[in-house]
Short mmCIF file of C-alpha atoms in Angstrom, two decimals:
data_model
loop_
_atom_site.label_atom_id
_atom_site.label_comp_id
_atom_site.label_asym_id
_atom_site.label_seq_id
_atom_site.Cartn_x
_atom_site.Cartn_y
_atom_site.Cartn_z
CA MET A 24 270.00 38.18 119.35
CA SER A 25 270.88 34.74 120.74
CA THR A 26 271.37 33.98 124.41
CA TYR A 27 275.09 33.53 123.75
CA ASP A 28 275.29 36.96 122.13
CA GLN A 29 273.34 38.47 125.00
CA ARG A 30 275.84 37.07 127.47
CA LEU A 31 278.78 38.41 125.48
CA GLY A 32 277.11 41.79 125.20
CA ALA A 33 276.41 41.84 128.92
CA LYS A 34 280.04 41.11 129.69
CA ARG A 35 281.19 43.86 127.34
CA VAL A 36 279.16 46.52 129.15
CA GLY A 37 279.81 45.13 132.59
CA ALA A 38 276.31 43.73 133.05
CA ASP A 39 275.52 40.53 134.91
CA PRO A 40 273.24 38.04 133.09
CA ARG A 41 271.12 36.08 135.58
CA VAL A 42 268.64 33.22 135.45
CA THR A 43 265.02 33.69 136.47
CA PRO A 44 262.62 31.02 137.82
CA SER A 45 260.64 31.20 134.56
CA ALA A 46 263.77 30.52 132.49
CA LYS A 47 264.58 27.52 134.69
CA ALA A 48 261.03 26.19 134.27
CA HIS A 49 261.27 26.45 130.48
CA GLU A 50 264.62 24.69 130.47
CA ARG A 51 263.22 21.81 132.56
CA VAL A 52 260.37 21.31 130.10
CA THR A 53 262.04 21.95 126.75
CA GLY A 54 265.62 21.00 127.52
CA ARG A 55 266.72 24.24 125.85
CA TRP A 56 268.12 27.39 127.44
CA MET A 57 265.73 30.27 126.89
CA LYS A 58 267.10 33.58 128.11
CA ASP A 59 268.82 35.50 130.87
CA ILE A 60 267.88 38.89 132.18
CA LEU A 61 270.48 41.64 132.34
CA VAL A 62 271.43 43.19 135.68
CA GLU A 63 273.24 46.49 135.22
CA ASN A 64 271.95 48.75 138.00
CA GLY A 65 270.01 48.84 141.25
CA ARG A 66 266.61 48.67 139.59
CA ASP A 67 267.59 45.62 137.53
CA ARG A 68 268.89 43.96 140.67
CA PHE A 69 265.64 44.67 142.53
CA VAL A 70 263.56 43.23 139.66
CA TYR A 71 265.71 40.11 139.52
CA TYR A 72 265.45 39.40 143.25
CA LEU A 73 261.72 40.16 143.22
CA LYS A 74 261.23 37.65 140.40
CA SER A 75 263.30 35.07 142.25
CA VAL A 76 261.36 35.44 145.49
CA VAL A 77 257.94 35.55 143.82
CA GLY A 78 258.55 33.01 141.06
CA THR A 79 260.32 30.21 142.94
CA PRO A 80 257.23 28.90 144.83
CA ILE A 81 254.83 29.18 141.87
CA PRO A 82 255.54 25.75 140.29
CA TRP A 83 255.08 24.12 143.70
CA LEU A 84 251.84 26.01 144.28
CA PHE A 85 250.62 24.97 140.84
CA SER A 86 251.22 21.31 141.69
CA ALA A 87 249.59 21.82 145.10
CA LEU A 88 246.52 23.34 143.40
CA VAL A 89 246.06 20.26 141.24
CA ILE A 90 246.42 17.81 144.13
CA LEU A 91 244.36 19.78 146.65
CA SER A 92 241.52 20.17 144.14
CA PHE A 93 240.69 16.54 144.96
CA PHE A 94 241.11 16.70 148.71
CA SER A 95 240.47 20.11 150.27
CA ARG A 96 238.28 23.12 149.52
CA ALA A 97 240.34 25.48 151.68
CA GLY A 98 243.61 24.12 150.30
CA SER A 99 242.39 24.52 146.72
CA GLU A 100 241.34 28.13 147.31
CA ILE A 101 244.58 29.07 149.05
CA ALA A 102 246.80 27.41 146.43
CA ALA A 103 244.81 28.84 143.51
CA TRP A 104 244.86 32.43 144.70
CA LEU A 105 248.43 32.39 145.98
CA CYS A 106 249.48 31.06 142.60
CA ALA A 107 247.38 33.70 140.81
CA ILE A 108 248.58 36.63 142.92
CA LEU A 109 252.24 35.66 142.69
CA THR A 110 251.92 35.19 138.92
CA LEU A 111 250.40 38.65 138.49
CA ILE A 112 253.20 40.16 140.63
CA TYR A 113 255.76 38.31 138.47
CA VAL A 114 254.13 39.67 135.31
CA ALA A 115 254.19 43.21 136.73
CA ALA A 116 257.89 42.85 137.63
CA ASP A 117 258.60 41.53 134.15
CA ARG A 118 257.45 44.86 132.69
CA LEU A 119 260.61 46.37 134.23
CA SER A 120 263.09 43.65 133.29
CA ARG A 121 265.38 43.41 130.24
CA PRO A 122 264.63 41.47 128.13
CA ARG A 123 261.01 40.71 128.97
CA GLU A 124 260.00 37.10 129.44
CA PHE A 125 256.25 37.46 129.03
CA SER A 126 253.82 38.86 126.45
CA PHE A 127 250.11 39.21 127.17
CA PHE A 128 247.71 37.09 125.12
CA ARG A 129 244.00 36.46 124.89
CA VAL A 130 242.67 33.39 126.66
CA GLY A 131 239.78 32.99 124.22
CA SER A 132 236.20 34.27 124.31
CA ASP A 133 237.59 37.45 125.88
CA ILE A 134 234.73 39.70 124.77
CA PHE A 135 232.23 37.49 126.59
CA LEU A 136 234.41 37.33 129.71
CA LEU A 137 234.60 41.12 129.63
CA GLY A 138 230.81 41.21 129.35
CA ILE A 139 230.47 39.00 132.42
CA LEU A 140 232.75 41.32 134.39
CA ILE A 141 230.91 44.48 133.28
CA VAL A 142 227.50 43.03 134.19
CA THR A 143 228.88 41.93 137.57
CA ILE A 144 230.22 45.42 138.28
CA VAL A 145 226.91 47.03 137.32
CA THR A 146 225.03 44.56 139.53
CA ALA A 147 227.42 45.19 142.43
CA CYS A 148 226.84 48.96 142.13
CA GLN A 149 223.12 48.35 142.73
CA ALA A 150 223.66 46.22 145.86
CA ALA A 151 221.94 47.34 149.04
CA THR A 152 225.05 47.02 151.23
CA THR A 153 228.79 47.14 150.77
CA ALA A 154 229.05 43.53 151.90
CA ASP A 155 226.61 42.42 149.20
CA ALA A 156 228.51 44.47 146.60
CA LEU A 157 231.81 42.83 147.52
CA ALA A 158 230.22 39.39 147.56
CA THR A 159 228.74 40.02 144.10
CA LEU A 160 232.15 41.03 142.75
CA GLY A 161 233.62 37.93 144.36
CA ASP A 162 231.22 35.70 142.44
CA ALA A 163 233.03 36.70 139.22
CA ARG A 164 236.54 36.15 140.60
CA TRP A 165 236.91 33.04 138.46
CA VAL A 166 237.40 35.25 135.38
CA ILE A 167 240.49 36.85 136.94
CA LEU A 168 241.69 33.42 138.07
CA LEU A 169 241.36 32.11 134.50
CA TYR A 170 243.68 34.81 133.12
CA ALA A 171 246.17 34.44 135.97
CA LEU A 172 246.45 30.65 135.57
CA ALA A 173 246.73 30.89 131.78
CA TYR A 174 249.62 33.33 132.22
CA CYS A 175 251.10 31.02 134.86
CA TRP A 176 251.25 28.22 132.27
CA GLU A 177 253.08 30.59 129.93
CA LEU A 178 255.70 31.49 132.53
CA PHE A 179 256.01 28.11 134.24
CA PRO A 180 255.15 25.38 131.70
CA GLY A 181 254.78 21.68 132.44
CA LEU A 182 251.46 20.42 131.09
CA ASN A 183 252.40 16.74 131.14
CA ARG A 184 253.55 16.82 134.76
CA ILE A 185 250.34 18.52 135.88
CA PHE A 186 248.30 16.08 133.78
CA PHE A 187 249.78 13.04 135.53
CA LEU A 188 249.36 14.67 138.95
CA MET A 189 245.71 15.29 138.16
CA LEU A 190 245.03 11.69 137.11
CA SER A 191 246.91 10.32 140.13
CA ALA A 192 244.97 12.50 142.57
CA ALA A 193 241.64 11.70 140.87
CA SER A 194 242.37 7.97 141.04
CA ALA A 195 243.20 8.21 144.75
CA LEU A 196 239.94 10.08 145.36
CA ALA A 197 237.98 7.47 143.40
CA VAL A 198 239.52 4.62 145.40
CA TYR A 199 238.65 6.39 148.65
CA GLY A 200 235.07 6.97 147.43
CA ILE A 201 234.63 3.32 146.50
CA TRP A 202 235.93 2.34 149.95
CA GLN A 203 233.38 4.72 151.47
CA HIS A 204 230.62 3.06 149.42
CA PHE A 205 231.17 -0.19 151.28
CA THR A 206 232.20 1.08 154.73
CA GLY A 207 230.11 4.24 155.15
CA LEU A 208 232.96 6.03 156.92
CA ASP A 209 234.07 9.60 156.33
CA LEU A 210 237.52 9.80 157.89
CA ALA A 211 237.90 13.51 157.14
CA ARG A 212 234.76 14.57 159.04
CA SER A 213 234.46 11.56 161.39
CA ILE A 214 230.82 10.94 160.49
CA GLU A 215 228.76 8.13 159.02
CA LEU A 216 227.59 8.56 155.45
CA ALA A 217 224.00 8.37 154.23
CA SER A 218 222.78 4.95 153.18
CA ALA A 219 222.53 4.19 149.48
CA PRO A 220 218.98 4.05 148.10
CA VAL A 221 219.13 0.25 147.76
CA LYS A 222 217.02 -1.75 150.17
CA GLY A 223 218.60 -4.87 151.60
CA PHE A 224 222.22 -3.90 150.86
CA PRO A 225 224.65 -2.27 153.33
CA TYR A 226 225.94 0.33 150.89
CA PHE A 227 226.50 4.07 151.37
CA ILE A 228 226.71 7.23 149.26
CA PRO A 229 230.35 8.39 149.03
CA THR A 230 231.32 12.03 149.35
CA GLY A 231 235.11 11.70 149.18
CA PHE A 232 236.78 14.46 151.17
CA PHE A 233 233.91 16.86 150.48
CA THR A 234 230.52 17.66 151.94
CA SER A 235 228.25 16.20 149.27
CA PRO A 236 228.23 13.46 146.61
CA GLU A 237 227.52 16.17 144.01
CA ILE A 238 230.96 17.73 144.53
CA PHE A 239 232.63 14.31 144.60
CA GLY A 240 230.88 13.12 141.45
CA THR A 241 231.36 16.33 139.48
CA VAL A 242 235.10 16.45 140.17
CA LEU A 243 235.53 12.88 138.91
CA ALA A 244 233.15 13.32 135.96
CA THR A 245 235.10 16.40 134.88
CA VAL A 246 238.42 14.51 134.94
CA LEU A 247 237.00 11.31 133.42
CA PRO A 248 237.47 12.36 129.74
CA PHE A 249 241.26 12.71 130.18
CA PRO A 250 242.16 9.03 130.82
CA ALA A 251 239.54 8.11 128.24
CA ALA A 252 241.24 10.32 125.65
CA THR A 253 244.62 8.86 126.65
CA PHE A 254 243.36 5.39 125.77
CA LEU A 255 241.34 6.38 122.71
CA LEU A 256 244.21 8.23 121.03
CA SER A 257 246.91 5.69 121.93
CA ASP A 258 248.60 3.53 119.31
CA ARG A 259 248.57 -0.24 119.30
CA LYS A 260 252.36 -0.15 119.17
CA ASP A 261 252.52 1.54 122.58
CA GLU A 262 253.65 -0.35 125.67
CA TRP A 263 250.89 -2.24 127.47
CA HIS A 264 250.83 0.10 130.44
CA GLU A 265 250.48 3.12 128.14
CA ARG A 266 247.25 1.62 126.74
CA TRP A 267 245.62 -0.36 129.51
CA LEU A 268 246.34 1.77 132.58
CA PRO A 269 244.33 4.71 131.11
CA LEU A 270 241.44 2.32 130.40
CA ALA A 271 241.60 1.00 133.97
CA CYS A 272 241.66 4.58 135.27
CA THR A 273 238.62 5.42 133.13
CA LEU A 274 236.65 2.48 134.54
CA LEU A 275 237.73 3.34 138.09
CA LEU A 276 236.56 6.97 137.86
CA ALA A 277 233.34 5.96 136.12
CA LEU A 278 232.57 3.41 138.86
CA ALA A 279 233.06 6.03 141.58
CA VAL A 280 230.68 8.39 139.75
CA PHE A 281 228.17 5.56 139.33
CA TRP A 282 228.09 4.87 143.08
CA THR A 283 227.07 8.46 143.86
CA TYR A 284 223.56 7.25 142.90
CA ARG A 285 222.96 10.59 141.15
CA PRO A 286 221.50 10.19 137.63
CA GLY A 287 222.41 13.80 136.82
CA LEU A 288 226.06 13.03 137.43
CA TRP A 289 225.77 9.80 135.46
CA LEU A 290 224.51 11.87 132.54
CA ALA A 291 227.35 14.39 132.93
CA ALA A 292 229.97 11.64 132.89
CA PHE A 293 228.31 9.99 129.88
CA VAL A 294 228.09 13.10 127.72
CA GLY A 295 231.67 14.05 128.62
CA LEU A 296 232.82 10.63 127.41
CA ALA A 297 230.57 10.80 124.35
CA PHE A 298 232.09 14.07 123.16
CA THR A 299 235.57 12.67 123.77
CA LEU A 300 234.65 9.70 121.58
CA LEU A 301 233.59 12.07 118.82
CA MET A 302 237.03 13.70 118.67
CA LYS A 303 238.24 11.34 115.93
CA ALA A 304 239.26 8.62 118.37
CA ARG A 305 240.52 5.23 117.20
CA SER A 306 239.40 2.64 119.76
CA TRP A 307 235.94 4.01 120.56
CA PHE A 308 234.07 0.72 119.98
CA PHE A 309 236.41 -1.25 122.23
CA MET A 310 236.05 1.35 124.98
CA LEU A 311 232.26 1.33 124.77
CA ALA A 312 232.20 -2.47 124.85
CA SER A 313 234.56 -2.48 127.85
CA ILE A 314 232.36 -0.03 129.76
CA VAL A 315 229.18 -1.99 129.02
CA VAL A 316 230.72 -5.32 130.05
CA PHE A 317 232.34 -3.83 133.15
CA PHE A 318 229.21 -2.15 134.47
CA GLY A 319 227.09 -5.13 133.56
CA ALA A 320 229.32 -7.35 135.68
CA VAL A 321 229.48 -4.81 138.53
CA THR A 322 225.72 -4.38 138.80
CA LEU A 323 225.03 -8.11 138.65
CA ILE A 324 227.64 -8.91 141.32
CA THR A 325 227.06 -5.93 143.62
CA TYR A 326 223.26 -6.10 143.64
CA ALA A 327 222.95 -9.90 143.63
CA GLY A 328 221.55 -10.04 140.14
CA SER A 329 218.79 -7.50 140.91
CA PRO A 330 219.94 -4.10 139.60
CA GLY A 331 216.27 -3.17 139.20
CA ARG A 332 215.95 -2.67 142.97
CA MET A 333 218.83 -0.19 142.88
CA LEU A 334 217.25 1.73 139.99
CA ASP A 335 213.89 1.81 141.77
CA GLY A 336 215.53 3.27 144.89
CA VAL A 337 217.39 5.89 142.85
CA HIS A 338 214.16 6.81 141.05
CA ALA A 339 212.29 7.28 144.33
CA ASN A 340 215.06 9.51 145.67
CA GLU A 341 215.11 11.56 142.48
CA ILE A 342 211.39 12.29 142.73
CA VAL A 343 211.93 13.92 146.14
CA ARG A 344 215.05 15.70 144.92
CA ALA A 345 213.26 16.98 141.81
CA ASP A 346 210.57 18.59 143.96
CA HIS A 347 213.21 20.39 146.01
CA GLN A 348 215.07 21.43 142.86
CA ARG A 349 211.84 22.80 141.36
CA GLU A 350 211.23 24.93 144.45
CA GLN A 351 214.73 26.35 144.23
CA ILE A 352 214.41 27.13 140.52
CA ASN A 353 211.06 28.85 141.14
CA ALA A 354 212.66 30.95 143.90
CA GLN A 355 215.54 31.91 141.60
CA THR A 356 213.10 32.83 138.83
CA ALA A 357 211.21 35.09 141.24
CA LEU A 358 214.47 36.81 142.21
CA TRP A 359 215.41 37.25 138.53
CA GLN A 360 212.11 39.01 137.84
CA LYS A 361 213.13 41.75 140.29
CA ALA A 362 216.05 42.74 138.03
CA MET A 363 215.65 41.01 134.70
CA TRP A 364 218.62 42.55 132.85
CA VAL A 365 221.48 42.47 135.38
CA GLY A 366 220.12 40.27 138.19
CA VAL A 367 220.27 40.71 141.95
CA GLY A 368 223.91 39.67 142.47
CA HIS A 369 224.93 37.74 145.57
CA ASP A 370 221.49 38.42 147.04
CA SER A 371 220.34 35.44 144.97
CA VAL A 372 222.37 33.24 147.32
CA ARG A 373 221.89 35.13 150.57
CA SER A 374 218.12 35.51 150.34
CA GLY A 375 217.79 31.92 149.19
CA GLU A 376 219.70 30.68 152.21
CA GLU A 377 217.57 32.80 154.56
CA SER A 378 214.32 31.49 153.04
CA GLY A 379 215.55 27.92 152.83
CA HIS A 380 215.21 27.86 149.04
CA PHE A 381 218.91 27.70 148.23
CA ASP A 382 220.83 24.45 148.49
CA PRO A 383 224.13 24.44 146.55
CA SER A 384 223.88 20.66 146.12
CA SER A 385 220.61 21.08 144.24
CA GLY A 386 219.05 23.56 141.84
CA ASN A 387 220.39 24.49 138.43
CA VAL A 388 223.46 26.64 137.85
CA TYR A 389 221.95 28.36 134.79
CA PHE A 390 218.92 29.60 136.72
CA GLN A 391 221.33 30.59 139.48
CA ILE A 392 223.36 32.69 137.00
CA LEU A 393 220.13 34.14 135.61
CA ALA A 394 219.03 35.30 139.07
CA GLN A 395 222.51 36.53 139.87
CA SER A 396 223.42 38.29 136.59
CA GLY A 397 220.16 38.64 134.71
CA LEU A 398 219.59 38.13 131.00
CA LEU A 399 222.79 39.94 130.05
CA GLY A 400 225.02 37.96 132.40
CA GLY A 401 223.34 34.67 131.48
CA ALA A 402 223.69 35.40 127.75
CA PHE A 403 227.38 36.28 128.10
CA TYR A 404 228.02 33.08 130.08
CA LEU A 405 226.27 30.88 127.49
CA LEU A 406 228.12 32.59 124.66
CA PHE A 407 231.36 32.05 126.54
CA ILE A 408 230.60 28.33 126.86
CA VAL A 409 229.88 27.89 123.15
CA SER A 410 232.77 30.06 122.00
CA PHE A 411 235.35 28.32 124.18
CA LEU A 412 234.19 24.88 123.05
CA LEU A 413 234.43 25.90 119.40
CA MET A 414 237.91 27.32 119.97
CA SER A 415 238.99 24.07 121.65
CA TYR A 416 237.71 21.97 118.76
CA ARG A 417 239.35 24.23 116.17
CA ILE A 418 242.74 23.91 117.86
CA TYR A 419 242.33 20.14 118.13
CA ALA A 420 241.95 19.95 114.37
CA GLU A 421 245.26 21.82 113.96
CA ILE A 422 247.36 19.59 116.26
CA PRO A 423 249.36 17.04 114.25
CA GLU A 424 248.85 13.36 115.12
CA SER A 425 252.48 13.09 116.20
CA HIS A 426 251.73 15.44 119.13
CA TYR A 427 249.93 12.76 121.11
CA TRP A 428 249.79 14.41 124.54
CA HIS A 429 248.55 17.73 123.23
CA ARG A 430 245.76 15.91 121.39
CA VAL A 431 244.90 14.09 124.62
CA LEU A 432 244.79 17.33 126.60
CA ILE A 433 242.55 19.16 124.14
CA SER A 434 240.29 16.17 123.46
CA GLY A 435 239.93 15.52 127.18
CA GLY A 436 239.52 19.26 127.76
CA VAL A 437 236.50 19.36 125.46
CA GLY A 438 234.91 16.40 127.25
CA ALA A 439 235.72 17.94 130.64
CA GLN A 440 233.99 21.20 129.70
CA ILE A 441 230.90 19.31 128.53
CA ALA A 442 230.79 17.21 131.71
CA PHE A 443 231.09 20.29 133.93
CA HIS A 444 228.36 22.18 132.09
CA ALA A 445 226.08 19.12 132.15
CA SER A 446 226.60 18.80 135.91
CA GLY A 447 225.34 22.37 136.21
CA LEU A 448 221.91 21.16 135.11
CA TYR A 449 221.81 19.09 138.29
CA TRP A 450 223.25 21.43 140.93
CA SER A 451 224.92 24.83 141.38
CA THR A 452 228.46 23.97 140.28
CA MET A 453 229.63 27.61 140.03
CA THR A 454 229.00 28.24 143.74
CA GLU A 455 231.44 25.53 144.88
CA ALA A 456 235.14 26.48 145.02
CA ILE A 457 236.42 22.93 144.43
CA THR A 458 234.58 22.33 141.16
CA LEU A 459 235.00 25.92 139.96
CA ASN A 460 238.77 25.98 140.53
CA LEU A 461 239.23 22.64 138.77
CA PHE A 462 237.12 23.85 135.83
CA VAL A 463 239.14 27.09 135.56
CA LEU A 464 242.41 25.14 135.75
CA ILE A 465 241.34 22.98 132.79
CA LEU A 466 240.19 26.02 130.81
CA SER A 467 243.52 27.76 131.44
CA ALA A 468 245.44 24.72 130.15
CA VAL A 469 243.29 24.54 127.01
CA SER A 470 243.76 28.28 126.47
CA TYR A 471 247.54 27.97 126.87
CA VAL A 472 247.79 25.15 124.32
CA SER A 473 245.45 26.97 121.92
CA GLU A 474 247.52 30.17 122.13
CA HIS A 475 250.74 28.39 121.21
CA TYR A 476 249.21 26.54 118.27
CA SER A 477 247.68 29.78 117.00
CA ARG A 478 251.20 31.27 116.91
CA GLY A 479 252.54 28.48 114.70
CA LEU A 480 253.71 24.89 114.82
CA VAL A 481 254.71 23.59 118.24
CA THR A 482 257.91 21.57 118.05
CA ASP A 483 256.79 18.50 120.02
CA ASP A 484 254.20 17.33 122.54
CA VAL A 485 256.40 17.88 125.62
CA SER A 486 257.42 21.47 124.84
CA LEU A 487 254.49 23.04 126.71
#
């Protein structure tokens, strides 16, 4: 039945068709009226007002989540979970409305996500204290957040708007980090930053608005594939700003990652870009040449023609860091051996902090997951990684070339996943709320696009 027929039917029976926040969000994105809900009695009226109260702030919270993911850990956590909780309340209220606006769907790799949750619950049941049990359950909260944000996309679409907000916020963070590299000032914490490992040059290691260069670099490396994909998939007939601004943004983010002086983050950014290049991109050679020329000029100018001194300083720092990382991995391996199948839960973090063997800006996230969730949890997480990447690539192959922005989002999403997982080889990415929330946000967007293309052809590249 069409919306027009629904309205006529509602008038015939004395019902009152009303507009929900989700319907308004769909109309803003698609330009088409979706549906009303019918209000015939007290229960219908309660559901309508509940949806209005709960749903109205969700689009604003979604935008706040994207922006705050580049500026504030506390803000990111608050926005993410407020958005998730309100979305789940909206979904619950929708079960009582007529007609329903939402249908549940799988986010992808669901069996492996379920396995992660089951292993976490089993591990929590074996915790020594209630506090440790709750902390262990909290370590898997990202799975719930993934489903909630994917459903939030379905109810309150607007991929392109969120995409531009993300690139704008990332660019602002990169500019601030580059400014920190030369000034050594952290305005957020009112402290001086550590000196860069380059003798004879007054440079500093930027941290952005965070507590470590690892967080700063991982956030930018994870976003880096998106402007790269925007340039690589663009057409030569596009306006100049549609082609060259994404390339400038790519170089800006890459430069900020470079000045973290962390080879592990350099590698993460590189492999993220490399996988984006492999997604059937057009201008890959020009982009590679631009990056090589740009960084060649930057290193020659910044280090007075002696980039070797910078590399020597970075190498010396990495030797010390590698020793510390090895100690942490050995400590995590010893903890894993106490409970090889399901791990020791949050005790892997707590005991490490007490013994001085856990530093979230070091280590290796895969050994951390092994100690925390054992062989079963680690296997489910690795299977989840592979399965979600394969799903992303399969959907990319199904998107028609005319749907430019959806191709950009999925291509960049694949590179972002690779960059995040590669960063985990260098430090414990899953223990940091900023990087974890950004990663889950990207996964939820990829899942949302994949779900709609699995249902059939999407009309255009602004309809989601």
